[in-house]
Amino acid sequence: DGGITQSPKYLFRKEGQNVTLSCEQNLNHDAMYWYRQDPGQGLRLIYYSQIVNDFQKGDIAEGYSVSREKKESFPLTVTSAQKNPTAFYLCASSWRGYTFGSGTRLTVV
Amino acid sequence: GESVGLHLPTLSVQEGDNSIINCAYSNSASDYFIWYKQESGKGPQFIIDIRSNMDKRQGQRVTVLLNKTVKHLSLQIAATQPGDSAVYFCADQSTGANSKLTFGKGITLSVRP
């Protein structure tokens, strides 16, 4: 089955640590996206990539980094510079319209 | 910049009634529109889409209406069920290179038994 997989589902981070969220898709989509969602809020774009080895900042890129070495993979690193990382993170890929993963809930402990 | 907004943050309906969720968009170049449903703790799921050359499209129990003149999009859910309780997002996209979806803030639909 084609789809987009995010892992882990839950992630806990100590203050000062970097953590990496995984996003893999087998839909053969060129474009991939990372969004952040806070409770009761909408989706805010962190980073996106239209093609392998290229990516652009979204609206809230500070404190985050990404890589796009393979078409199937678009990992997101939440760095220690992100002061309020606790949120629900969603990855998506697109051809026309988006297919979303099931999300990763990150909590700072 | 372009933005997609929703008129109301919450909507409460009686089970069995019809629901109407409204959305306004601002980008006159948008030509593709989607409604997503997000259940608690899950990623958004595609419900229905519509292209700008249409003004109405029907799915199973759902209908999307597009009014390009006033840049308004609506989602109608017939015979609302408890399983319809979720957050609903509208999104729009324009043609052209590097075009991204622009999402509305979301509206919570609560179905009363």
PDB file of C-alpha atoms in Angstrom:
ATOM      1  CA  ASP A   1       0.000   0.000   0.000  1.00  0.00           C
ATOM      2  CA  GLY A   2       1.231   3.468  -0.793  1.00  0.00           C
ATOM      3  CA  GLY A   3       1.449   5.940   2.019  1.00  0.00           C
ATOM      4  CA  ILE A   4       3.452   8.198   4.226  1.00  0.00           C
ATOM      5  CA  THR A   5       4.924   6.983   7.510  1.00  0.00           C
ATOM      6  CA  GLN A   6       6.024   9.065  10.439  1.00  0.00           C
ATOM      7  CA  SER A   7       7.994   7.734  13.377  1.00  0.00           C
ATOM      8  CA  PRO A   8       8.036   7.634  16.260  1.00  0.00           C
ATOM      9  CA  LYS A   9       4.426   8.337  17.222  1.00  0.00           C
ATOM     10  CA  TYR A  10       5.516   9.791  20.567  1.00  0.00           C
ATOM     11  CA  LEU A  11       8.882  11.376  21.345  1.00  0.00           C
ATOM     12  CA  PHE A  12      10.261  12.891  24.510  1.00  0.00           C
ATOM     13  CA  ARG A  13      13.143  15.319  24.492  1.00  0.00           C
ATOM     14  CA  LYS A  14      15.228  16.671  27.286  1.00  0.00           C
ATOM     15  CA  GLU A  15      15.993  20.334  27.182  1.00  0.00           C
ATOM     16  CA  GLY A  16      19.155  21.048  25.219  1.00  0.00           C
ATOM     17  CA  GLN A  17      18.886  17.934  23.070  1.00  0.00           C
ATOM     18  CA  ASN A  18      18.394  17.642  19.347  1.00  0.00           C
ATOM     19  CA  VAL A  19      15.868  15.093  18.139  1.00  0.00           C
ATOM     20  CA  THR A  20      15.064  13.859  14.655  1.00  0.00           C
ATOM     21  CA  LEU A  21      11.607  12.960  13.410  1.00  0.00           C
ATOM     22  CA  SER A  22      11.362  10.513  10.554  1.00  0.00           C
ATOM     23  CA  CYS A  23       9.114  10.833   7.495  1.00  0.00           C
ATOM     24  CA  GLU A  24       9.091   8.271   4.692  1.00  0.00           C
ATOM     25  CA  GLN A  25       6.801   8.033   1.671  1.00  0.00           C
ATOM     26  CA  ASN A  26       6.393   5.461  -1.092  1.00  0.00           C
ATOM     27  CA  LEU A  27       3.991   7.511  -3.170  1.00  0.00           C
ATOM     28  CA  ASN A  28       6.701   8.701  -5.555  1.00  0.00           C
ATOM     29  CA  HIS A  29       5.820  12.306  -4.709  1.00  0.00           C
ATOM     30  CA  ASP A  30       8.414  14.949  -5.417  1.00  0.00           C
ATOM     31  CA  ALA A  31       7.239  17.454  -2.815  1.00  0.00           C
ATOM     32  CA  MET A  32       7.319  16.914   0.941  1.00  0.00           C
ATOM     33  CA  TYR A  33       6.388  19.190   3.831  1.00  0.00           C
ATOM     34  CA  TRP A  34       6.688  19.510   7.596  1.00  0.00           C
ATOM     35  CA  TYR A  35       4.017  21.234   9.654  1.00  0.00           C
ATOM     36  CA  ARG A  36       3.711  22.025  13.319  1.00  0.00           C
ATOM     37  CA  GLN A  37       0.358  21.951  15.072  1.00  0.00           C
ATOM     38  CA  ASP A  38      -0.232  23.310  18.558  1.00  0.00           C
ATOM     39  CA  PRO A  39      -3.349  22.400  20.584  1.00  0.00           C
ATOM     40  CA  GLY A  40      -6.461  23.967  19.136  1.00  0.00           C
ATOM     41  CA  GLN A  41      -4.454  25.555  16.368  1.00  0.00           C
ATOM     42  CA  GLY A  42      -4.030  25.180  12.650  1.00  0.00           C
ATOM     43  CA  LEU A  43      -1.068  23.975  10.630  1.00  0.00           C
ATOM     44  CA  ARG A  44       2.074  26.059  10.405  1.00  0.00           C
ATOM     45  CA  LEU A  45       4.648  25.285   7.733  1.00  0.00           C
ATOM     46  CA  ILE A  46       8.188  24.602   8.987  1.00  0.00           C
ATOM     47  CA  TYR A  47      10.083  23.445   5.899  1.00  0.00           C
ATOM     48  CA  TYR A  48       9.269  22.055   2.495  1.00  0.00           C
ATOM     49  CA  SER A  49      11.121  20.367  -0.324  1.00  0.00           C
ATOM     50  CA  GLN A  50      10.018  20.348  -3.925  1.00  0.00           C
ATOM     51  CA  ILE A  51      12.771  18.054  -5.130  1.00  0.00           C
ATOM     52  CA  VAL A  52      15.650  15.942  -3.860  1.00  0.00           C
ATOM     53  CA  ASN A  53      18.615  17.881  -2.474  1.00  0.00           C
ATOM     54  CA  ASP A  54      16.620  21.094  -2.268  1.00  0.00           C
ATOM     55  CA  PHE A  55      14.445  22.552   0.475  1.00  0.00           C
ATOM     56  CA  GLN A  56      13.065  25.914   1.574  1.00  0.00           C
ATOM     57  CA  LYS A  57      12.118  27.503   4.858  1.00  0.00           C
ATOM     58  CA  GLY A  58       8.482  27.826   5.711  1.00  0.00           C
ATOM     59  CA  ASP A  59       6.867  30.279   8.092  1.00  0.00           C
ATOM     60  CA  ILE A  60       8.438  28.990  11.323  1.00  0.00           C
ATOM     61  CA  ALA A  61      11.796  27.433  10.348  1.00  0.00           C
ATOM     62  CA  GLU A  62      13.842  28.835  13.244  1.00  0.00           C
ATOM     63  CA  GLY A  63      15.149  26.077  15.490  1.00  0.00           C
ATOM     64  CA  TYR A  64      14.521  23.343  12.922  1.00  0.00           C
ATOM     65  CA  SER A  65      16.596  21.717  10.181  1.00  0.00           C
ATOM     66  CA  VAL A  66      15.852  19.240   7.410  1.00  0.00           C
ATOM     67  CA  SER A  67      17.576  17.208   4.725  1.00  0.00           C
ATOM     68  CA  ARG A  68      16.333  15.663   1.477  1.00  0.00           C
ATOM     69  CA  GLU A  69      18.944  13.184   0.325  1.00  0.00           C
ATOM     70  CA  LYS A  70      16.385  10.723  -1.021  1.00  0.00           C
ATOM     71  CA  LYS A  71      13.041  11.247  -2.693  1.00  0.00           C
ATOM     72  CA  GLU A  72      11.370   8.974  -0.158  1.00  0.00           C
ATOM     73  CA  SER A  73      12.720  10.585   2.990  1.00  0.00           C
ATOM     74  CA  PHE A  74      12.447  14.031   4.583  1.00  0.00           C
ATOM     75  CA  PRO A  75      13.644  13.946   8.215  1.00  0.00           C
ATOM     76  CA  LEU A  76      13.115  16.904  10.517  1.00  0.00           C
ATOM     77  CA  THR A  77      15.559  17.757  13.307  1.00  0.00           C
ATOM     78  CA  VAL A  78      14.279  19.818  16.203  1.00  0.00           C
ATOM     79  CA  THR A  79      17.338  21.528  17.585  1.00  0.00           C
ATOM     80  CA  SER A  80      18.027  22.903  21.044  1.00  0.00           C
ATOM     81  CA  ALA A  81      17.539  26.356  19.532  1.00  0.00           C
ATOM     82  CA  GLN A  82      13.814  25.686  19.284  1.00  0.00           C
ATOM     83  CA  LYS A  83      12.637  27.097  22.598  1.00  0.00           C
ATOM     84  CA  ASN A  84       9.119  25.707  22.571  1.00  0.00           C
ATOM     85  CA  PRO A  85       9.248  22.390  20.712  1.00  0.00           C
ATOM     86  CA  THR A  86       6.345  20.641  22.411  1.00  0.00           C
ATOM     87  CA  ALA A  87       3.799  20.151  19.620  1.00  0.00           C
ATOM     88  CA  PHE A  88       2.283  17.716  17.155  1.00  0.00           C
ATOM     89  CA  TYR A  89       4.386  17.433  13.996  1.00  0.00           C
ATOM     90  CA  LEU A  90       2.883  16.436  10.680  1.00  0.00           C
ATOM     91  CA  CYS A  91       4.664  15.402   7.516  1.00  0.00           C
ATOM     92  CA  ALA A  92       2.983  15.480   4.117  1.00  0.00           C
ATOM     93  CA  SER A  93       3.822  14.698   0.544  1.00  0.00           C
ATOM     94  CA  SER A  94       2.062  15.932  -2.531  1.00  0.00           C
ATOM     95  CA  TRP A  95       1.458  15.649  -6.199  1.00  0.00           C
ATOM     96  CA  ARG A  96      -1.839  17.564  -6.238  1.00  0.00           C
ATOM     97  CA  GLY A  97      -3.249  17.976  -2.765  1.00  0.00           C
ATOM     98  CA  TYR A  98      -1.461  16.569   0.228  1.00  0.00           C
ATOM     99  CA  THR A  99      -1.250  13.147   1.833  1.00  0.00           C
ATOM    100  CA  PHE A 100      -0.440  13.389   5.520  1.00  0.00           C
ATOM    101  CA  GLY A 101       1.313  11.059   7.879  1.00  0.00           C
ATOM    102  CA  SER A 102      -0.175  10.150  11.235  1.00  0.00           C
ATOM    103  CA  GLY A 103       2.003  12.614  13.119  1.00  0.00           C
ATOM    104  CA  THR A 104       4.618  12.639  15.871  1.00  0.00           C
ATOM    105  CA  ARG A 105       3.817  14.145  19.246  1.00  0.00           C
ATOM    106  CA  LEU A 106       6.963  15.686  20.714  1.00  0.00           C
ATOM    107  CA  THR A 107       7.126  16.567  24.404  1.00  0.00           C
ATOM    108  CA  VAL A 108       9.951  18.308  26.234  1.00  0.00           C
ATOM    109  CA  VAL A 109      10.648  16.767  29.652  1.00  0.00           C
TER     110      VAL A 109
ATOM    111  CA  GLY B   1       0.304  37.124   1.454  1.00  0.00           C
ATOM    112  CA  GLU B   2      -2.353  34.626   0.628  1.00  0.00           C
ATOM    113  CA  SER B   3      -4.390  33.179   3.413  1.00  0.00           C
ATOM    114  CA  VAL B   4      -7.335  30.937   3.936  1.00  0.00           C
ATOM    115  CA  GLY B   5      -9.538  31.601   6.921  1.00  0.00           C
ATOM    116  CA  LEU B   6     -12.638  30.173   8.505  1.00  0.00           C
ATOM    117  CA  HIS B   7     -15.534  32.212   9.745  1.00  0.00           C
ATOM    118  CA  LEU B   8     -16.171  30.294  12.987  1.00  0.00           C
ATOM    119  CA  PRO B   9     -13.879  28.281  15.236  1.00  0.00           C
ATOM    120  CA  THR B  10     -16.522  25.787  16.472  1.00  0.00           C
ATOM    121  CA  LEU B  11     -19.768  24.316  15.263  1.00  0.00           C
ATOM    122  CA  SER B  12     -22.170  22.194  17.298  1.00  0.00           C
ATOM    123  CA  VAL B  13     -24.891  20.226  15.524  1.00  0.00           C
ATOM    124  CA  GLN B  14     -27.501  17.686  16.477  1.00  0.00           C
ATOM    125  CA  GLU B  15     -26.973  14.144  15.258  1.00  0.00           C
ATOM    126  CA  GLY B  16     -28.941  13.650  12.078  1.00  0.00           C
ATOM    127  CA  ASP B  17     -28.952  17.318  11.103  1.00  0.00           C
ATOM    128  CA  ASN B  18     -27.012  18.710   8.170  1.00  0.00           C
ATOM    129  CA  SER B  19     -23.767  20.580   8.876  1.00  0.00           C
ATOM    130  CA  ILE B  20     -22.380  23.474   6.881  1.00  0.00           C
ATOM    131  CA  ILE B  21     -18.799  24.582   7.385  1.00  0.00           C
ATOM    132  CA  ASN B  22     -17.713  27.784   5.677  1.00  0.00           C
ATOM    133  CA  CYS B  23     -14.355  29.009   4.516  1.00  0.00           C
ATOM    134  CA  ALA B  24     -13.048  32.177   2.885  1.00  0.00           C
ATOM    135  CA  TYR B  25      -9.907  32.345   0.793  1.00  0.00           C
ATOM    136  CA  SER B  26      -8.043  35.384  -0.434  1.00  0.00           C
ATOM    137  CA  ASN B  27      -5.890  34.235  -3.318  1.00  0.00           C
ATOM    138  CA  SER B  28      -7.714  34.951  -6.541  1.00  0.00           C
ATOM    139  CA  ALA B  29      -5.196  32.763  -8.373  1.00  0.00           C
ATOM    140  CA  SER B  30      -6.228  29.658  -6.426  1.00  0.00           C
ATOM    141  CA  ASP B  31      -7.687  27.006  -8.671  1.00  0.00           C
ATOM    142  CA  TYR B  32      -7.815  23.925  -6.489  1.00  0.00           C
ATOM    143  CA  PHE B  33      -9.534  23.532  -3.150  1.00  0.00           C
ATOM    144  CA  ILE B  34      -9.604  20.716  -0.623  1.00  0.00           C
ATOM    145  CA  TRP B  35     -11.373  19.871   2.593  1.00  0.00           C
ATOM    146  CA  TYR B  36      -9.578  17.791   5.201  1.00  0.00           C
ATOM    147  CA  LYS B  37     -10.866  16.082   8.334  1.00  0.00           C
ATOM    148  CA  GLN B  38      -8.596  15.652  11.332  1.00  0.00           C
ATOM    149  CA  GLU B  39      -9.554  13.399  14.207  1.00  0.00           C
ATOM    150  CA  SER B  40      -7.871  13.834  17.565  1.00  0.00           C
ATOM    151  CA  GLY B  41      -4.253  12.670  17.555  1.00  0.00           C
ATOM    152  CA  LYS B  42      -4.254  11.832  13.847  1.00  0.00           C
ATOM    153  CA  GLY B  43      -3.113  13.454  10.640  1.00  0.00           C
ATOM    154  CA  PRO B  44      -5.591  15.257   8.371  1.00  0.00           C
ATOM    155  CA  GLN B  45      -7.432  13.049   5.911  1.00  0.00           C
ATOM    156  CA  PHE B  46      -8.689  14.085   2.504  1.00  0.00           C
ATOM    157  CA  ILE B  47     -12.476  14.455   2.297  1.00  0.00           C
ATOM    158  CA  ILE B  48     -13.262  16.078  -1.019  1.00  0.00           C
ATOM    159  CA  ASP B  49     -11.765  18.475  -3.497  1.00  0.00           C
ATOM    160  CA  ILE B  50     -12.971  20.807  -6.206  1.00  0.00           C
ATOM    161  CA  ARG B  51     -11.342  22.639  -9.085  1.00  0.00           C
ATOM    162  CA  SER B  52     -12.101  26.216  -9.996  1.00  0.00           C
ATOM    163  CA  ASN B  53     -13.914  25.237 -13.173  1.00  0.00           C
ATOM    164  CA  MET B  54     -16.671  23.735 -11.022  1.00  0.00           C
ATOM    165  CA  ASP B  55     -19.006  25.255  -8.450  1.00  0.00           C
ATOM    166  CA  LYS B  56     -20.287  22.081  -6.824  1.00  0.00           C
ATOM    167  CA  ARG B  57     -19.057  18.591  -6.246  1.00  0.00           C
ATOM    168  CA  GLN B  58     -20.692  15.777  -4.335  1.00  0.00           C
ATOM    169  CA  GLY B  59     -19.282  12.840  -2.512  1.00  0.00           C
ATOM    170  CA  GLN B  60     -20.734  10.355  -0.098  1.00  0.00           C
ATOM    171  CA  ARG B  61     -22.771  12.490   2.353  1.00  0.00           C
ATOM    172  CA  VAL B  62     -20.541  15.483   1.617  1.00  0.00           C
ATOM    173  CA  THR B  63     -20.879  18.329  -0.850  1.00  0.00           C
ATOM    174  CA  VAL B  64     -18.399  21.104  -1.536  1.00  0.00           C
ATOM    175  CA  LEU B  65     -19.597  24.411  -2.953  1.00  0.00           C
ATOM    176  CA  LEU B  66     -17.300  26.993  -4.487  1.00  0.00           C
ATOM    177  CA  ASN B  67     -18.205  30.615  -5.080  1.00  0.00           C
ATOM    178  CA  LYS B  68     -15.295  32.207  -6.876  1.00  0.00           C
ATOM    179  CA  THR B  69     -16.976  35.584  -7.064  1.00  0.00           C
ATOM    180  CA  VAL B  70     -16.787  36.057  -3.302  1.00  0.00           C
ATOM    181  CA  LYS B  71     -13.922  33.618  -2.734  1.00  0.00           C
ATOM    182  CA  HIS B  72     -15.999  31.349  -0.547  1.00  0.00           C
ATOM    183  CA  LEU B  73     -15.872  27.605  -0.032  1.00  0.00           C
ATOM    184  CA  SER B  74     -18.250  25.495   1.995  1.00  0.00           C
ATOM    185  CA  LEU B  75     -18.528  21.888   3.086  1.00  0.00           C
ATOM    186  CA  GLN B  76     -21.937  20.379   3.641  1.00  0.00           C
ATOM    187  CA  ILE B  77     -22.297  17.145   5.579  1.00  0.00           C
ATOM    188  CA  ALA B  78     -25.656  15.423   5.311  1.00  0.00           C
ATOM    189  CA  ALA B  79     -27.178  13.556   8.253  1.00  0.00           C
ATOM    190  CA  THR B  80     -24.283  14.330  10.574  1.00  0.00           C
ATOM    191  CA  GLN B  81     -23.104  11.388  12.651  1.00  0.00           C
ATOM    192  CA  PRO B  82     -21.030  11.182  15.852  1.00  0.00           C
ATOM    193  CA  GLY B  83     -18.102   9.941  13.740  1.00  0.00           C
ATOM    194  CA  ASP B  84     -18.105  13.257  11.926  1.00  0.00           C
ATOM    195  CA  SER B  85     -16.878  14.999  15.080  1.00  0.00           C
ATOM    196  CA  ALA B  86     -13.433  16.322  14.183  1.00  0.00           C
ATOM    197  CA  VAL B  87     -11.551  19.412  13.099  1.00  0.00           C
ATOM    198  CA  TYR B  88     -12.134  20.390   9.490  1.00  0.00           C
ATOM    199  CA  PHE B  89      -9.616  22.346   7.417  1.00  0.00           C
ATOM    200  CA  CYS B  90     -10.084  24.000   4.081  1.00  0.00           C
ATOM    201  CA  ALA B  91      -7.076  24.559   1.859  1.00  0.00           C
ATOM    202  CA  ASP B  92      -6.406  26.225  -1.449  1.00  0.00           C
ATOM    203  CA  GLN B  93      -3.672  25.956  -4.038  1.00  0.00           C
ATOM    204  CA  SER B  94      -2.772  27.881  -7.133  1.00  0.00           C
ATOM    205  CA  THR B  95      -1.149  26.537 -10.261  1.00  0.00           C
ATOM    206  CA  GLY B  96       2.461  27.250 -11.005  1.00  0.00           C
ATOM    207  CA  ALA B  97       5.848  26.102  -9.872  1.00  0.00           C
ATOM    208  CA  ASN B  98       6.371  25.632  -6.155  1.00  0.00           C
ATOM    209  CA  SER B  99       2.739  26.218  -5.347  1.00  0.00           C
ATOM    210  CA  LYS B 100       1.866  25.095  -1.853  1.00  0.00           C
ATOM    211  CA  LEU B 101      -1.440  24.484  -0.153  1.00  0.00           C
ATOM    212  CA  THR B 102      -2.576  27.278   2.136  1.00  0.00           C
ATOM    213  CA  PHE B 103      -4.572  25.960   5.090  1.00  0.00           C
ATOM    214  CA  GLY B 104      -7.292  27.611   7.084  1.00  0.00           C
ATOM    215  CA  LYS B 105      -7.113  27.584  10.856  1.00  0.00           C
ATOM    216  CA  GLY B 106      -9.596  24.778  11.270  1.00  0.00           C
ATOM    217  CA  ILE B 107     -13.092  24.492  12.696  1.00  0.00           C
ATOM    218  CA  THR B 108     -14.172  21.964  15.291  1.00  0.00           C
ATOM    219  CA  LEU B 109     -17.394  20.128  14.523  1.00  0.00           C
ATOM    220  CA  SER B 110     -19.099  18.674  17.574  1.00  0.00           C
ATOM    221  CA  VAL B 111     -22.064  16.357  17.094  1.00  0.00           C
ATOM    222  CA  ARG B 112     -24.613  16.217  19.912  1.00  0.00           C
ATOM    223  CA  PRO B 113     -26.320  12.855  20.456  1.00  0.00           C
TER     224      PRO B 113
END
